[in-house]
Amino acid sequence: VAGPISTGLPPNSIAVMSDDKIITAVLEEAAAVPQAARLMNAFPNPFNAGTQIPFAVEGGQGQVSLVVYDMLGRQIRSLVDGLMPIGSHAVIWDGLDDTGAVVGNGAYLVELRTGALRATGKLMLLK
C-alpha cells in the first residue's frame, strides 16, 4: 500500500490493518546441534594428576556437553556445557568433582553428548 491511509484516528496513532487471507507465524529458532562428534582416547590414561580429553565437533557448531560420571552413573564433573564451534577441542580433567573436591582412585566414564548423539570413554584415576 502506498500513500496515506485514512483511519479516522488522531495523529501519531498506530493502526493495525489485517487481511484474513494472510497467515503470519513466528518460528522459534531451534538450538544448533552438530551433525557429528567424536570422542578420542584420553591421555595419559591411567592418570594421576590430570588427563587430556580430546574431542571433535563436525558438521556444524552446536550445543555440546562433556561430563565425567562415576561407575554408578552419578555426575562427578561437568567439563563442557555450551555452544562449541566446528573443529578439534581438548579439555583437561584434574581429578576434581564439581565442588572442587578430590575424587578417589578408580574407573570413571566420560560422556560426550550433542543432541541425540552420545559417545562414551573410560578413564582410570590412580593416585
PDB file of C-alpha atoms in Angstrom:
ATOM      1  CA  VAL A   1       0.000   0.000   0.000  1.00  0.00           C
ATOM      2  CA  ALA A   2       1.378   3.378  -0.946  1.00  0.00           C
ATOM      3  CA  GLY A   3       0.317   6.798   0.255  1.00  0.00           C
ATOM      4  CA  PRO A   4      -1.644   7.954   3.278  1.00  0.00           C
ATOM      5  CA  ILE A   5      -4.497   5.823   4.556  1.00  0.00           C
ATOM      6  CA  SER A   6      -7.362   7.467   6.355  1.00  0.00           C
ATOM      7  CA  THR A   7      -8.133   5.624   9.595  1.00  0.00           C
ATOM      8  CA  GLY A   8     -10.088   8.286  11.406  1.00  0.00           C
ATOM      9  CA  LEU A   9      -7.562   8.162  14.274  1.00  0.00           C
ATOM     10  CA  PRO A  10      -5.823  11.231  15.691  1.00  0.00           C
ATOM     11  CA  PRO A  11      -2.249  11.997  14.503  1.00  0.00           C
ATOM     12  CA  ASN A  12       0.614   9.892  15.979  1.00  0.00           C
ATOM     13  CA  SER A  13      -1.681   6.879  16.473  1.00  0.00           C
ATOM     14  CA  ILE A  14      -0.981   3.407  15.199  1.00  0.00           C
ATOM     15  CA  ALA A  15      -3.499   1.484  13.134  1.00  0.00           C
ATOM     16  CA  VAL A  16      -3.139  -2.233  12.507  1.00  0.00           C
ATOM     17  CA  MET A  17      -4.646  -3.407   9.247  1.00  0.00           C
ATOM     18  CA  SER A  18      -5.287  -7.080   8.662  1.00  0.00           C
ATOM     19  CA  ASP A  19      -6.275  -9.340   5.836  1.00  0.00           C
ATOM     20  CA  ASP A  20      -7.796 -12.656   6.891  1.00  0.00           C
ATOM     21  CA  LYS A  21      -6.104 -14.381   3.952  1.00  0.00           C
ATOM     22  CA  ILE A  22      -2.586 -13.693   5.245  1.00  0.00           C
ATOM     23  CA  ILE A  23      -1.125 -16.018   7.858  1.00  0.00           C
ATOM     24  CA  THR A  24       1.786 -14.777   9.902  1.00  0.00           C
ATOM     25  CA  ALA A  25       3.846 -17.100  12.065  1.00  0.00           C
ATOM     26  CA  VAL A  26       6.880 -16.596  14.227  1.00  0.00           C
ATOM     27  CA  LEU A  27       9.085 -19.650  14.404  1.00  0.00           C
ATOM     28  CA  GLU A  28      11.321 -20.301  17.361  1.00  0.00           C
ATOM     29  CA  GLU A  29      14.910 -20.736  16.329  1.00  0.00           C
ATOM     30  CA  ALA A  30      15.971 -24.279  17.148  1.00  0.00           C
ATOM     31  CA  ALA A  31      19.162 -24.800  19.115  1.00  0.00           C
ATOM     32  CA  ALA A  32      22.012 -25.736  16.824  1.00  0.00           C
ATOM     33  CA  VAL A  33      23.031 -29.379  17.058  1.00  0.00           C
ATOM     34  CA  PRO A  34      26.241 -30.678  15.492  1.00  0.00           C
ATOM     35  CA  GLN A  35      25.731 -33.377  12.866  1.00  0.00           C
ATOM     36  CA  ALA A  36      28.575 -35.460  14.300  1.00  0.00           C
ATOM     37  CA  ALA A  37      31.013 -35.508  17.177  1.00  0.00           C
ATOM     38  CA  ARG A  38      33.930 -37.743  18.073  1.00  0.00           C
ATOM     39  CA  LEU A  39      35.409 -38.532  21.463  1.00  0.00           C
ATOM     40  CA  MET A  40      39.055 -39.556  21.204  1.00  0.00           C
ATOM     41  CA  ASN A  41      41.128 -41.504  23.737  1.00  0.00           C
ATOM     42  CA  ALA A  42      42.138 -39.524  26.812  1.00  0.00           C
ATOM     43  CA  PHE A  43      45.849 -39.307  27.590  1.00  0.00           C
ATOM     44  CA  PRO A  44      47.512 -40.145  29.783  1.00  0.00           C
ATOM     45  CA  ASN A  45      45.150 -42.896  30.813  1.00  0.00           C
ATOM     46  CA  PRO A  46      45.549 -44.193  33.520  1.00  0.00           C
ATOM     47  CA  PHE A  47      46.428 -40.815  35.068  1.00  0.00           C
ATOM     48  CA  ASN A  48      47.174 -39.310  38.461  1.00  0.00           C
ATOM     49  CA  ALA A  49      47.433 -35.506  38.123  1.00  0.00           C
ATOM     50  CA  GLY A  50      45.239 -34.848  35.114  1.00  0.00           C
ATOM     51  CA  THR A  51      44.188 -36.252  31.773  1.00  0.00           C
ATOM     52  CA  GLN A  52      43.529 -34.549  28.467  1.00  0.00           C
ATOM     53  CA  ILE A  53      40.221 -35.488  26.824  1.00  0.00           C
ATOM     54  CA  PRO A  54      40.209 -34.650  23.100  1.00  0.00           C
ATOM     55  CA  PHE A  55      37.000 -34.440  21.060  1.00  0.00           C
ATOM     56  CA  ALA A  56      35.843 -33.055  17.728  1.00  0.00           C
ATOM     57  CA  VAL A  57      32.665 -31.292  16.638  1.00  0.00           C
ATOM     58  CA  GLU A  58      31.771 -31.896  12.986  1.00  0.00           C
ATOM     59  CA  GLY A  59      29.045 -30.826  10.595  1.00  0.00           C
ATOM     60  CA  GLY A  60      28.159 -27.549  12.287  1.00  0.00           C
ATOM     61  CA  GLN A  61      28.625 -25.798  15.598  1.00  0.00           C
ATOM     62  CA  GLY A  62      26.162 -26.588  18.315  1.00  0.00           C
ATOM     63  CA  GLN A  63      25.340 -27.466  21.893  1.00  0.00           C
ATOM     64  CA  VAL A  64      27.881 -29.873  23.388  1.00  0.00           C
ATOM     65  CA  SER A  65      28.264 -31.390  26.841  1.00  0.00           C
ATOM     66  CA  LEU A  66      31.209 -33.368  28.176  1.00  0.00           C
ATOM     67  CA  VAL A  67      30.577 -34.907  31.602  1.00  0.00           C
ATOM     68  CA  VAL A  68      32.520 -37.267  33.875  1.00  0.00           C
ATOM     69  CA  TYR A  69      30.480 -39.902  35.758  1.00  0.00           C
ATOM     70  CA  ASP A  70      31.431 -42.481  38.360  1.00  0.00           C
ATOM     71  CA  MET A  71      30.684 -46.142  37.680  1.00  0.00           C
ATOM     72  CA  LEU A  72      27.310 -45.803  39.453  1.00  0.00           C
ATOM     73  CA  GLY A  73      26.220 -43.172  36.923  1.00  0.00           C
ATOM     74  CA  ARG A  74      26.487 -40.195  39.279  1.00  0.00           C
ATOM     75  CA  GLN A  75      27.720 -36.967  37.716  1.00  0.00           C
ATOM     76  CA  ILE A  76      31.177 -36.099  39.017  1.00  0.00           C
ATOM     77  CA  ARG A  77      32.243 -33.159  36.860  1.00  0.00           C
ATOM     78  CA  SER A  78      30.764 -31.143  34.009  1.00  0.00           C
ATOM     79  CA  LEU A  79      33.700 -30.184  31.789  1.00  0.00           C
ATOM     80  CA  VAL A  80      31.856 -28.632  28.833  1.00  0.00           C
ATOM     81  CA  ASP A  81      28.287 -27.389  28.580  1.00  0.00           C
ATOM     82  CA  GLY A  82      27.722 -24.909  25.815  1.00  0.00           C
ATOM     83  CA  LEU A  83      27.948 -23.932  22.187  1.00  0.00           C
ATOM     84  CA  MET A  84      31.108 -25.257  20.523  1.00  0.00           C
ATOM     85  CA  PRO A  85      32.440 -24.369  17.072  1.00  0.00           C
ATOM     86  CA  ILE A  86      33.388 -26.933  14.445  1.00  0.00           C
ATOM     87  CA  GLY A  87      36.844 -28.375  14.992  1.00  0.00           C
ATOM     88  CA  SER A  88      39.070 -30.259  17.391  1.00  0.00           C
ATOM     89  CA  HIS A  89      38.982 -29.436  21.089  1.00  0.00           C
ATOM     90  CA  ALA A  90      40.557 -30.799  24.266  1.00  0.00           C
ATOM     91  CA  VAL A  91      39.684 -30.436  27.938  1.00  0.00           C
ATOM     92  CA  ILE A  92      41.820 -31.398  30.924  1.00  0.00           C
ATOM     93  CA  TRP A  93      40.170 -33.161  33.837  1.00  0.00           C
ATOM     94  CA  ASP A  94      42.184 -32.650  37.011  1.00  0.00           C
ATOM     95  CA  GLY A  95      40.517 -35.365  39.106  1.00  0.00           C
ATOM     96  CA  LEU A  96      38.244 -32.922  40.944  1.00  0.00           C
ATOM     97  CA  ASP A  97      34.457 -33.016  41.171  1.00  0.00           C
ATOM     98  CA  ASP A  98      32.072 -30.107  40.518  1.00  0.00           C
ATOM     99  CA  THR A  99      32.599 -28.812  44.074  1.00  0.00           C
ATOM    100  CA  GLY A 100      36.399 -28.835  43.779  1.00  0.00           C
ATOM    101  CA  ALA A 101      36.868 -31.922  45.962  1.00  0.00           C
ATOM    102  CA  VAL A 102      39.432 -34.571  45.018  1.00  0.00           C
ATOM    103  CA  VAL A 103      37.779 -37.781  43.811  1.00  0.00           C
ATOM    104  CA  GLY A 104      39.017 -41.235  44.749  1.00  0.00           C
ATOM    105  CA  ASN A 105      41.007 -43.767  42.764  1.00  0.00           C
ATOM    106  CA  GLY A 106      39.066 -45.828  40.295  1.00  0.00           C
ATOM    107  CA  ALA A 107      37.328 -46.012  36.962  1.00  0.00           C
ATOM    108  CA  TYR A 108      35.224 -43.158  35.596  1.00  0.00           C
ATOM    109  CA  LEU A 109      33.216 -42.647  32.424  1.00  0.00           C
ATOM    110  CA  VAL A 110      33.363 -39.551  30.253  1.00  0.00           C
ATOM    111  CA  GLU A 111      30.373 -38.872  28.001  1.00  0.00           C
ATOM    112  CA  LEU A 112      30.294 -36.520  25.021  1.00  0.00           C
ATOM    113  CA  ARG A 113      26.732 -35.533  24.120  1.00  0.00           C
ATOM    114  CA  THR A 114      25.461 -33.474  21.181  1.00  0.00           C
ATOM    115  CA  GLY A 115      21.677 -33.665  20.905  1.00  0.00           C
ATOM    116  CA  ALA A 116      20.817 -37.335  20.387  1.00  0.00           C
ATOM    117  CA  LEU A 117      24.441 -38.307  19.672  1.00  0.00           C
ATOM    118  CA  ARG A 118      26.467 -39.840  22.516  1.00  0.00           C
ATOM    119  CA  ALA A 119      29.998 -41.156  22.807  1.00  0.00           C
ATOM    120  CA  THR A 120      31.472 -42.642  25.973  1.00  0.00           C
ATOM    121  CA  GLY A 121      35.038 -43.340  27.066  1.00  0.00           C
ATOM    122  CA  LYS A 122      36.644 -44.831  30.167  1.00  0.00           C
ATOM    123  CA  LEU A 123      39.123 -43.055  32.450  1.00  0.00           C
ATOM    124  CA  MET A 124      41.280 -44.623  35.171  1.00  0.00           C
ATOM    125  CA  LEU A 125      42.421 -42.401  38.042  1.00  0.00           C
ATOM    126  CA  LEU A 126      45.374 -43.745  40.077  1.00  0.00           C
ATOM    127  CA  LYS A 127      46.811 -41.568  42.854  1.00  0.00           C
TER     128      LYS A 127
END
